[in-house]
Short mmCIF file of C-alpha atoms in Angstrom, two decimals:
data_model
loop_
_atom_site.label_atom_id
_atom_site.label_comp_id
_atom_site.label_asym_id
_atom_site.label_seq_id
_atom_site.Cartn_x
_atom_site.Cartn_y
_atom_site.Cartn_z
CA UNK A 1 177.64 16.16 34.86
CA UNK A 2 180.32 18.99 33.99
CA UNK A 3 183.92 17.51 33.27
CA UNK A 4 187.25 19.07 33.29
CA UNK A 5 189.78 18.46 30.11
CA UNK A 6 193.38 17.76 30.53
CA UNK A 7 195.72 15.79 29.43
CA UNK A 8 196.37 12.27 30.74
CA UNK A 9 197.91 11.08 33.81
CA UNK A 10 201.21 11.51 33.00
CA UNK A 11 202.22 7.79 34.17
CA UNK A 12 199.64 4.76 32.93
CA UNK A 13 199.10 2.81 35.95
CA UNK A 14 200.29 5.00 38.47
CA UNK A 15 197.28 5.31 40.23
CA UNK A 16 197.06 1.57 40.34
CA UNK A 17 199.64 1.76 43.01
CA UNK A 18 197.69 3.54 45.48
CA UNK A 19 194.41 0.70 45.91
CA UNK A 20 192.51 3.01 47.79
CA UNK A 21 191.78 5.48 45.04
CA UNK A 22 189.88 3.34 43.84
CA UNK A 23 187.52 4.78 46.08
CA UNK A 24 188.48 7.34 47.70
CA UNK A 25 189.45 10.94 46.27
CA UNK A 26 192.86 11.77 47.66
CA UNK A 27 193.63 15.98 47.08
CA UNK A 28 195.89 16.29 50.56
CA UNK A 29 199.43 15.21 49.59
CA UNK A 30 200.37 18.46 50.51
CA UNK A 31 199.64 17.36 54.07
CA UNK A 32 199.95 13.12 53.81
CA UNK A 33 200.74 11.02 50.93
CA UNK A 34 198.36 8.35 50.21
CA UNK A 35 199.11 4.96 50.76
CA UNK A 36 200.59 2.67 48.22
CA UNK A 37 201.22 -0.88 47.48
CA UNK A 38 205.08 -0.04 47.53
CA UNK A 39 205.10 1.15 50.92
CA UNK A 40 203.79 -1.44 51.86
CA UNK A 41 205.53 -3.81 50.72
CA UNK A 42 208.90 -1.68 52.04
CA UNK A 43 206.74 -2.56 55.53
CA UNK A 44 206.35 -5.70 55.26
CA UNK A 45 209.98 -6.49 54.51
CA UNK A 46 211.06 -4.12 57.33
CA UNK A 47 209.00 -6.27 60.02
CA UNK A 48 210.50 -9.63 58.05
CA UNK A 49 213.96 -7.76 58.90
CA UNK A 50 213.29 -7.07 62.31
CA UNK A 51 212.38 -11.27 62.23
CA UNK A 52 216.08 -12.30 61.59
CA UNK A 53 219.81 -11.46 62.52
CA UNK A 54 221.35 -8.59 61.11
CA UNK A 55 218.44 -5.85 61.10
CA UNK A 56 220.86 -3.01 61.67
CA UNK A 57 222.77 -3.67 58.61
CA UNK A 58 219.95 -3.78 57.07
CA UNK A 59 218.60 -0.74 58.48
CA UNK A 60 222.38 0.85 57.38
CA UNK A 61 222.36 -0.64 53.76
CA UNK A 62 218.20 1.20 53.63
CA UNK A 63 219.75 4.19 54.93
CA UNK A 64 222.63 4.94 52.15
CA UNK A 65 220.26 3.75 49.26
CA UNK A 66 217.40 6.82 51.11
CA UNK A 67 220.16 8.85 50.65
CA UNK A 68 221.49 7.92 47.19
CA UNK A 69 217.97 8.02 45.83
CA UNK A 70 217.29 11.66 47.06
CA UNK A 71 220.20 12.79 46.02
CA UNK A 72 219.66 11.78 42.56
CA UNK A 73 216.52 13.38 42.38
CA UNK A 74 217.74 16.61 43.30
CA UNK A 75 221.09 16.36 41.33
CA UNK A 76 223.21 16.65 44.46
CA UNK A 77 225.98 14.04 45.35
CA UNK A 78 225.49 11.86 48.08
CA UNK A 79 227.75 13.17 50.31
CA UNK A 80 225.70 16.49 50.51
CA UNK A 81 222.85 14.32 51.81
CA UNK A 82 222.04 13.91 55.20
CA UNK A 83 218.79 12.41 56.76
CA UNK A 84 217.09 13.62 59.94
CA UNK A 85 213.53 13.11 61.75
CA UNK A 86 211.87 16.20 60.87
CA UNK A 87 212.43 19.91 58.63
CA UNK A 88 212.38 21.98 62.03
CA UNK A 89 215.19 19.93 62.65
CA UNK A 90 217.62 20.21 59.65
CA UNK A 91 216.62 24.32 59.61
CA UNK A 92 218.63 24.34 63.34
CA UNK A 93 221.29 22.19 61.84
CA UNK A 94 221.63 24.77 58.87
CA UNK A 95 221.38 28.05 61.28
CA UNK A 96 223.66 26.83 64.16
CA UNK A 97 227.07 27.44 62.85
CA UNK A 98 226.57 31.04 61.79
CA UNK A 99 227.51 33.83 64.09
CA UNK A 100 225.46 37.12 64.23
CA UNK A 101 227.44 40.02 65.43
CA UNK A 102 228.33 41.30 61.73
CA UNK A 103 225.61 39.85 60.14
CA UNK A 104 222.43 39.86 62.15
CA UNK A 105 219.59 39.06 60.25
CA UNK A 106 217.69 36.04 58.93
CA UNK A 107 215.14 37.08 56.11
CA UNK A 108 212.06 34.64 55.98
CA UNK A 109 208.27 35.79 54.84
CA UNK A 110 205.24 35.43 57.02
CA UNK A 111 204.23 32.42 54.67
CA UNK A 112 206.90 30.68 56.29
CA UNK A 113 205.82 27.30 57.61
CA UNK A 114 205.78 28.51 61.33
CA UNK A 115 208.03 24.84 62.30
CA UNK A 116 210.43 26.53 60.43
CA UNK A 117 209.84 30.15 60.90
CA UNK A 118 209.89 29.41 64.84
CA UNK A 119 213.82 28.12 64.53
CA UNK A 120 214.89 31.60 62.94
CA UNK A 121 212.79 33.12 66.13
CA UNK A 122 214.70 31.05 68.60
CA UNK A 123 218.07 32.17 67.19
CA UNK A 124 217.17 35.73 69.16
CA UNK A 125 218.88 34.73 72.16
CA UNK A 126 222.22 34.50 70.22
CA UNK A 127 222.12 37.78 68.40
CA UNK A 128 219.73 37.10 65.63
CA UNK A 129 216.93 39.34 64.26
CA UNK A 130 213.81 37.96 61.61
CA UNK A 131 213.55 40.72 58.78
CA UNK A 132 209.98 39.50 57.90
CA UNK A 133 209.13 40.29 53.79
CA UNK A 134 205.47 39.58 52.36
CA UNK A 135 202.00 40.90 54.38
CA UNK A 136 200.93 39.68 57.54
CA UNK A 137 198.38 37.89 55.72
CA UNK A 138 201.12 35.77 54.52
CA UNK A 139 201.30 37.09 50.76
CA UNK A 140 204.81 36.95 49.41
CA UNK A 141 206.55 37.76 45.99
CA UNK A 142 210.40 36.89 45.03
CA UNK A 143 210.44 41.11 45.06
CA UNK A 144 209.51 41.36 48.70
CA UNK A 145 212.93 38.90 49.10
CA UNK A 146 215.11 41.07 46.83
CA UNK A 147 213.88 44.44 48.83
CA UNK A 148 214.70 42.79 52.35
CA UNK A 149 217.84 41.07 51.47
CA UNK A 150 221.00 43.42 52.64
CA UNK A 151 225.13 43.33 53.46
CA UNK A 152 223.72 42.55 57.17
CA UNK A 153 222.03 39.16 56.20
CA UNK A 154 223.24 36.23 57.44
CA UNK A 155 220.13 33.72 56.00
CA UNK A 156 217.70 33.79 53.72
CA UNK A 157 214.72 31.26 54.44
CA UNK A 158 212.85 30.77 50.92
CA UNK A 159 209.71 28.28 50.40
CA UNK A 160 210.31 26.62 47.47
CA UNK A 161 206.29 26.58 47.47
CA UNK A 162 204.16 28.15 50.01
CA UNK A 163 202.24 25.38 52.75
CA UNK A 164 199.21 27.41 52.59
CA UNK A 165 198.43 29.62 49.34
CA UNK A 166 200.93 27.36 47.17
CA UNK A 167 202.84 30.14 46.02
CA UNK A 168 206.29 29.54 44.31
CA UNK A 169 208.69 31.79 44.32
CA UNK A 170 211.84 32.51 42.08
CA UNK A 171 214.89 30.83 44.28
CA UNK A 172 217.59 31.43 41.81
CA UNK A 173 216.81 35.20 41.67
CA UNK A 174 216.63 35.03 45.84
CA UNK A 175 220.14 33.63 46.00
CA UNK A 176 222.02 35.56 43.57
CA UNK A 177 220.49 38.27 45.38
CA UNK A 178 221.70 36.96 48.83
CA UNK A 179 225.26 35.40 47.70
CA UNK A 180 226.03 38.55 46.13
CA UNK A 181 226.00 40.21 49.55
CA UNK A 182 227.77 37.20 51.29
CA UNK A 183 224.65 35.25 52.83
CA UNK A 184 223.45 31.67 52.63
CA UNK A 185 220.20 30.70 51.41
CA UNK A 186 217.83 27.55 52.77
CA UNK A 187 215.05 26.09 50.85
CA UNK A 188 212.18 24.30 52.59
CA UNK A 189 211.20 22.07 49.60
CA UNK A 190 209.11 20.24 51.20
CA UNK A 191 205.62 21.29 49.02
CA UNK A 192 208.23 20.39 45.82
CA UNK A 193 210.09 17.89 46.06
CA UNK A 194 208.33 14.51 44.07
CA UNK A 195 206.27 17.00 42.47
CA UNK A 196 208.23 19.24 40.48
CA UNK A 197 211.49 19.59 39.37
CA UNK A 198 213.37 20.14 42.23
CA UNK A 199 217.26 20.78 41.10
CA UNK A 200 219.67 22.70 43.44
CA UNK A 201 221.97 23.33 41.41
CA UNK A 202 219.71 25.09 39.45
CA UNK A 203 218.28 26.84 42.41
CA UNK A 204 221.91 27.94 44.02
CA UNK A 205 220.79 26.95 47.30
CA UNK A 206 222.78 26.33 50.33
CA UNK A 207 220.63 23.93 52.06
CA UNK A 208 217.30 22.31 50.91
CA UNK A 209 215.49 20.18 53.37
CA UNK A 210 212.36 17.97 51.71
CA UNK A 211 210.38 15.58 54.03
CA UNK A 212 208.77 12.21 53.06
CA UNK A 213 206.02 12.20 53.95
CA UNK A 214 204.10 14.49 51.40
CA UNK A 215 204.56 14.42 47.38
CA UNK A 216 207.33 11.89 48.30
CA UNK A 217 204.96 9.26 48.99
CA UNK A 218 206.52 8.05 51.78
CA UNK A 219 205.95 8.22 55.86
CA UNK A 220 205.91 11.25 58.06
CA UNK A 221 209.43 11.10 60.65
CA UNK A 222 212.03 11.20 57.83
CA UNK A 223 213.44 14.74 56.45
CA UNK A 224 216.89 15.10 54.06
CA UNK A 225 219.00 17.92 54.13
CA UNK A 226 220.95 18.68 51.34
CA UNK A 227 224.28 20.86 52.40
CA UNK A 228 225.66 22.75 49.76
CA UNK A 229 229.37 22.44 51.54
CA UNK A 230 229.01 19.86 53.79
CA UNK A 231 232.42 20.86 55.55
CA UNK A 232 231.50 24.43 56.20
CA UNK A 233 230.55 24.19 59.89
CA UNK A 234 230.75 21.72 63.13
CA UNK A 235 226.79 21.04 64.55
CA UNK A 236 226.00 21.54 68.18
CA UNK A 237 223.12 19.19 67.83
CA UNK A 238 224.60 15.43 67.19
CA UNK A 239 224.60 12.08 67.85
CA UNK A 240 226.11 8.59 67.05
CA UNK A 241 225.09 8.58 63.18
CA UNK A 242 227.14 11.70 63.14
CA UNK A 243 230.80 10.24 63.82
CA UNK A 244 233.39 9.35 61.49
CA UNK A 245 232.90 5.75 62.68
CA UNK A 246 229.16 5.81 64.25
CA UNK A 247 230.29 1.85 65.78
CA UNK A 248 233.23 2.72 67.18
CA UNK A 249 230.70 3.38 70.06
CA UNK A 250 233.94 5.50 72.03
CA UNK A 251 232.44 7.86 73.90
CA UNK A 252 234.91 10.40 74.72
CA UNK A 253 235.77 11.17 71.57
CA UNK A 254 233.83 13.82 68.94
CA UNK A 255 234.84 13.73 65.63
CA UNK A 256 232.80 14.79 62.66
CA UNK A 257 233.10 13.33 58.91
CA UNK A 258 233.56 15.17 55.98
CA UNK A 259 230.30 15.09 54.35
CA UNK A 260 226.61 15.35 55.28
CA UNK A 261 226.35 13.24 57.93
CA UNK A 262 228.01 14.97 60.14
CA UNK A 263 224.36 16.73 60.40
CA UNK A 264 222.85 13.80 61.26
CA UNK A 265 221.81 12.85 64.98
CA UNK A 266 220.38 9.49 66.18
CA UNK A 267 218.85 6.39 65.39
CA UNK A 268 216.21 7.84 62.44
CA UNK A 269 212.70 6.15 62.07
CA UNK A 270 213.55 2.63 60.59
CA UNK A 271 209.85 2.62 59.27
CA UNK A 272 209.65 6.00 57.56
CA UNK A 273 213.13 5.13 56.16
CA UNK A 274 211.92 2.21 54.42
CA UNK A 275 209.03 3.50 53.41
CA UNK A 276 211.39 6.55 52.09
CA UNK A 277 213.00 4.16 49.58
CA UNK A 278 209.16 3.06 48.68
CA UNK A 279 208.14 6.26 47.83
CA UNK A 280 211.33 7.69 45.92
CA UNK A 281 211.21 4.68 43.80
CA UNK A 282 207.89 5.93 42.62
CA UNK A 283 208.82 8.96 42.09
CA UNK A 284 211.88 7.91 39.74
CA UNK A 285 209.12 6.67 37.73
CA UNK A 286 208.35 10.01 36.75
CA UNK A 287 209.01 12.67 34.47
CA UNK A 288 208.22 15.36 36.91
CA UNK A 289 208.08 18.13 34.00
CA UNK A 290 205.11 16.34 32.66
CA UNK A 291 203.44 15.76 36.42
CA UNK A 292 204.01 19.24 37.02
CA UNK A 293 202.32 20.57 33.70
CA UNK A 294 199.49 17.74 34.70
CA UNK A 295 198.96 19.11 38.38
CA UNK A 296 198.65 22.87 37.08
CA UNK A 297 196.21 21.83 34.10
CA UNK A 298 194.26 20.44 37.15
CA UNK A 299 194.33 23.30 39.32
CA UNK A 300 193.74 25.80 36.60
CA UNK A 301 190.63 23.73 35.41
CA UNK A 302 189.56 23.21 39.27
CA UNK A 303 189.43 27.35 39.98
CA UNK A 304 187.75 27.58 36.87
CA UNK A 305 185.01 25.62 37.82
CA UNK A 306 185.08 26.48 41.50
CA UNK A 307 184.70 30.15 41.02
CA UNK A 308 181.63 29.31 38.12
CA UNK A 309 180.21 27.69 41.71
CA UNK A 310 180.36 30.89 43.38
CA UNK A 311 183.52 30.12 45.68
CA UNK A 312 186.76 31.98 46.34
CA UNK A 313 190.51 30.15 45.28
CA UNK A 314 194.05 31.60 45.86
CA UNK A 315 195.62 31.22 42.59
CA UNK A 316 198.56 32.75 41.71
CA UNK A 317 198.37 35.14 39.01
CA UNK A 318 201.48 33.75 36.89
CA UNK A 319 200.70 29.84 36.06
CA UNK A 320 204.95 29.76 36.81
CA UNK A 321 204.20 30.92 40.03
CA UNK A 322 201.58 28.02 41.28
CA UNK A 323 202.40 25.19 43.47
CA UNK A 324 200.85 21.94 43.08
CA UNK A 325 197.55 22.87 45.61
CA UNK A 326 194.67 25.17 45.38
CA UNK A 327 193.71 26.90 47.84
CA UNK A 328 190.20 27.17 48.40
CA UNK A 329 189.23 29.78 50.68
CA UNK A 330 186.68 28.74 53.74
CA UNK A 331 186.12 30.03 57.05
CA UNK A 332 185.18 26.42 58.78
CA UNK A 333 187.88 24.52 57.15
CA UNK A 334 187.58 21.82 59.65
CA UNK A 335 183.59 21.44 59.34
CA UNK A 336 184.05 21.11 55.41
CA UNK A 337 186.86 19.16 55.67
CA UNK A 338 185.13 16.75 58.24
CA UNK A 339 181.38 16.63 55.80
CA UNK A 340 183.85 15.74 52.64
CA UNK A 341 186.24 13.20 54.93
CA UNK A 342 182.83 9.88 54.85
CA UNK A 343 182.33 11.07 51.30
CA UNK A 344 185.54 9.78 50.39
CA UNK A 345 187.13 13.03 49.45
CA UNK A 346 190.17 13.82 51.41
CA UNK A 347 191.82 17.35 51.72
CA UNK A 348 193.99 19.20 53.42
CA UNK A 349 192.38 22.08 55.81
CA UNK A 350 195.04 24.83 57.00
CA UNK A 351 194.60 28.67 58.20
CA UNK A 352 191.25 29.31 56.46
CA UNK A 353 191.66 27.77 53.11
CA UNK A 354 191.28 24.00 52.06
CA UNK A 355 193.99 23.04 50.24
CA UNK A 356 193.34 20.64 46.95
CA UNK A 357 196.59 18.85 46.08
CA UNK A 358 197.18 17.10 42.77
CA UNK A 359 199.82 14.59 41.96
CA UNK A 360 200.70 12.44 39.34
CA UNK A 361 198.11 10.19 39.77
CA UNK A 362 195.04 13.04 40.13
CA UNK A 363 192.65 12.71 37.08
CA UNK A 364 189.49 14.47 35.98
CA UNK A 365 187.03 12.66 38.05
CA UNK A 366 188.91 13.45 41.29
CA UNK A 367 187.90 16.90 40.34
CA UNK A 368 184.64 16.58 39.16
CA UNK A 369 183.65 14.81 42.37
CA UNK A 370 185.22 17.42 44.42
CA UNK A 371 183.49 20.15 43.07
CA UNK A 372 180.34 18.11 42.81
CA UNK A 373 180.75 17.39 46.60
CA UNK A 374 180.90 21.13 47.27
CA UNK A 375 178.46 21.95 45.80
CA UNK A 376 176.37 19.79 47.91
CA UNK A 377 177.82 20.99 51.14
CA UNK A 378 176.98 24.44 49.98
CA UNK A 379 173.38 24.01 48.92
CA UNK A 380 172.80 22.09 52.51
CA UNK A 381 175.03 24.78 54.06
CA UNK A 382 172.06 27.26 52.94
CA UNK A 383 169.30 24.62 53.49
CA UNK A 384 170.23 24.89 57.15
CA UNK A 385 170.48 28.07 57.51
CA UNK A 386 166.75 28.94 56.00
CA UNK A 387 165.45 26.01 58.47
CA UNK A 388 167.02 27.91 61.17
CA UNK A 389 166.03 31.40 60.35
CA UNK A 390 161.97 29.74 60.20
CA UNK A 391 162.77 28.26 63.70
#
């Protein structure tokens, strides 16, 4: 049997927090985090909660410690943090205060996640236009940014890693480039954040959103926007958890507090904000230097070996430039996906390429039964089709 070399897991006994990789081959945190033993545990004591008095404190004390945690792991304060159900969500809360009639344009690529991408559409109606940069294929490079930003942008939408081809692009060279003509710049972190460094003050950003439910380790339903200046501009979208006093329960009366959550809307997902805490604590366990150096030995052995097999990967050219996924490139991504899914391999199918995500706790013989597994599913692949041609 071939084997990959890399270095360690970057964290002994990570991967004994996640039982079921014991025997099962998890490469789709890009799309779902794998369970752990820490969320549930944060489960269980959120259904013990909900058993006695007082589970809205308690909700309220998980809440602030969500924040705090995030915060610290992107070296913001926590009054720049606020939490919301979903990304689509925190990109309207980011676009809504801005006015278009000097400044008409929001500059996103066509790798765009489309949840995202589709809020920047929707802003039409008010005066907005989407400068697209990168192909339609949905190539993009930090130059294609720098040609398309101008003194007429308002926004500049940057992936700080591409969903599909898990391309990463140069943020602090996109914002310079957009604060020097007077725009603001939002980061969709959420193919980053709990794998990487993710640091905004390195990155100059204006917003960042990151969801949970991904390298996070946590649930899906839980999203964090960080806000740059949290006082900048009054939301049109709001709810009780963004009043000064969110019990003062006074209905006639809209006032906004100083800092992040004045972003936020309604009662979030109690369960994905436990499991939030779960999942961040995790994370904290790592030096995320060393897991990213770990997940791009990974992917640079897993192409290697892939393309030896005959098949096609996206990788970027510049190992700087690489997310933490491969993308393998397949025209039935579901039917692969679905042959690999009973063989206890897991991945993450999107827009004609399976994607293979690492994490800190993806090791060598993830990869060689991956690419042992395709190989099968090739060879039968052609096994069928010779029965078929005889027929």
């Amino acid at each position: 049997m071939t084997t990959t070399t890399t270095t360690p897991p970057p964290a002994p006994g990570f991967r004994d927090r996640f039982p079921a990789l014991a025997n099962t081959v998890h490469l789709a945190a890009c799309s779902i985090a794998p369970r752990s033993t820490d969320m549930d545990h944060a489960l269980a004591t959120m259904l013990d909660n909900l058993s006695h008095p007082g589970f809205w404190t308690a909700c309220e004390q998980q809440l602030h410690e969500a924040r705090r945690r995030f915060a610290h792991l992107i070296g913001a304060d926590v009054a720049q943090v606020a939490i919301l159900p979903n990304t689509c969500v925190a990109a309207y809360q980011a676009v809504a205060g801005l006015r278009w009639r000097r400044r008409p344009y929001v500059v996103c690529a066509t790798a765009e996640f489309p949840g995202v991408a589709h809020v920047w559409l929707a802003q039409q109606p008010r005066g907005a236009w989407v400068r697209w940069c990168g192909t339609r294929a949905g190539q993009v490079t930090t130059d294609d940014y720098l040609r398309a930003v101008t003194s007429q942008t308002a926004l500049v939408s940057v992936p700080a890693v591409t969903y599909r081809d898990a391309i990463r692009l140069s943020i602090p060279r996109i914002a310079d480039a957009a604060h020097a003509v007077g725009a603001q710049v939002f980061v969709d972190a959420y193919q980053a954040a709990g794998v990487m460094p993710v640091n905004v003050g390195a990155l100059r950003c204006d917003y960042l959103a990151a969801g949970t439910g991904k390298y996070l380790l946590g649930l899906p339903g839980l999203t964090f926007l960080y806000v740059r200046h949290p006082r900048g501009h009054l939301p049109t979208l709001t709810g009780w958890f963004g009043r000064i006093d969110p019990h003062a329960h006074d209905a006639t009366a809209l006032d906004f507090p100083p800092h992040a959550r004045r972003f936020e809307t309604g009662t979030p997902s109690t369960a994905a904000v436990y499991a939030a805490i779960a999942g961040l604590s995790l994370i904290d366990r790592l030096d995320l230097d060393a897991v990213h150096r770990h997940t791009q030995q990974l992917i640079t052995a897993t192409a290697e070996r892939l393309t030896a097999q005959g098949e096609s990967v996206r990788l970027v050219a510049q190992p700087e430039g690489q997310g933490a996924h491969l993308a393998l490139v397949e025209p039935h991504t579901e039917a692969m996906a679905a042959w690999l899914a009973p063989r206890g391999i897991i991945v993450a199918p999107r827009g004609g390429v399976i994607r293979l995500a690492m994490h800190a706790y993806t090791t060598d013989d993830d990869i060689n039964a991956l690419c042992e597994a395709i190989a099968s599913y090739r060879a039968g692949s052609r096994a069928r089709q010779r029965t078929g041609a005889t027929r």
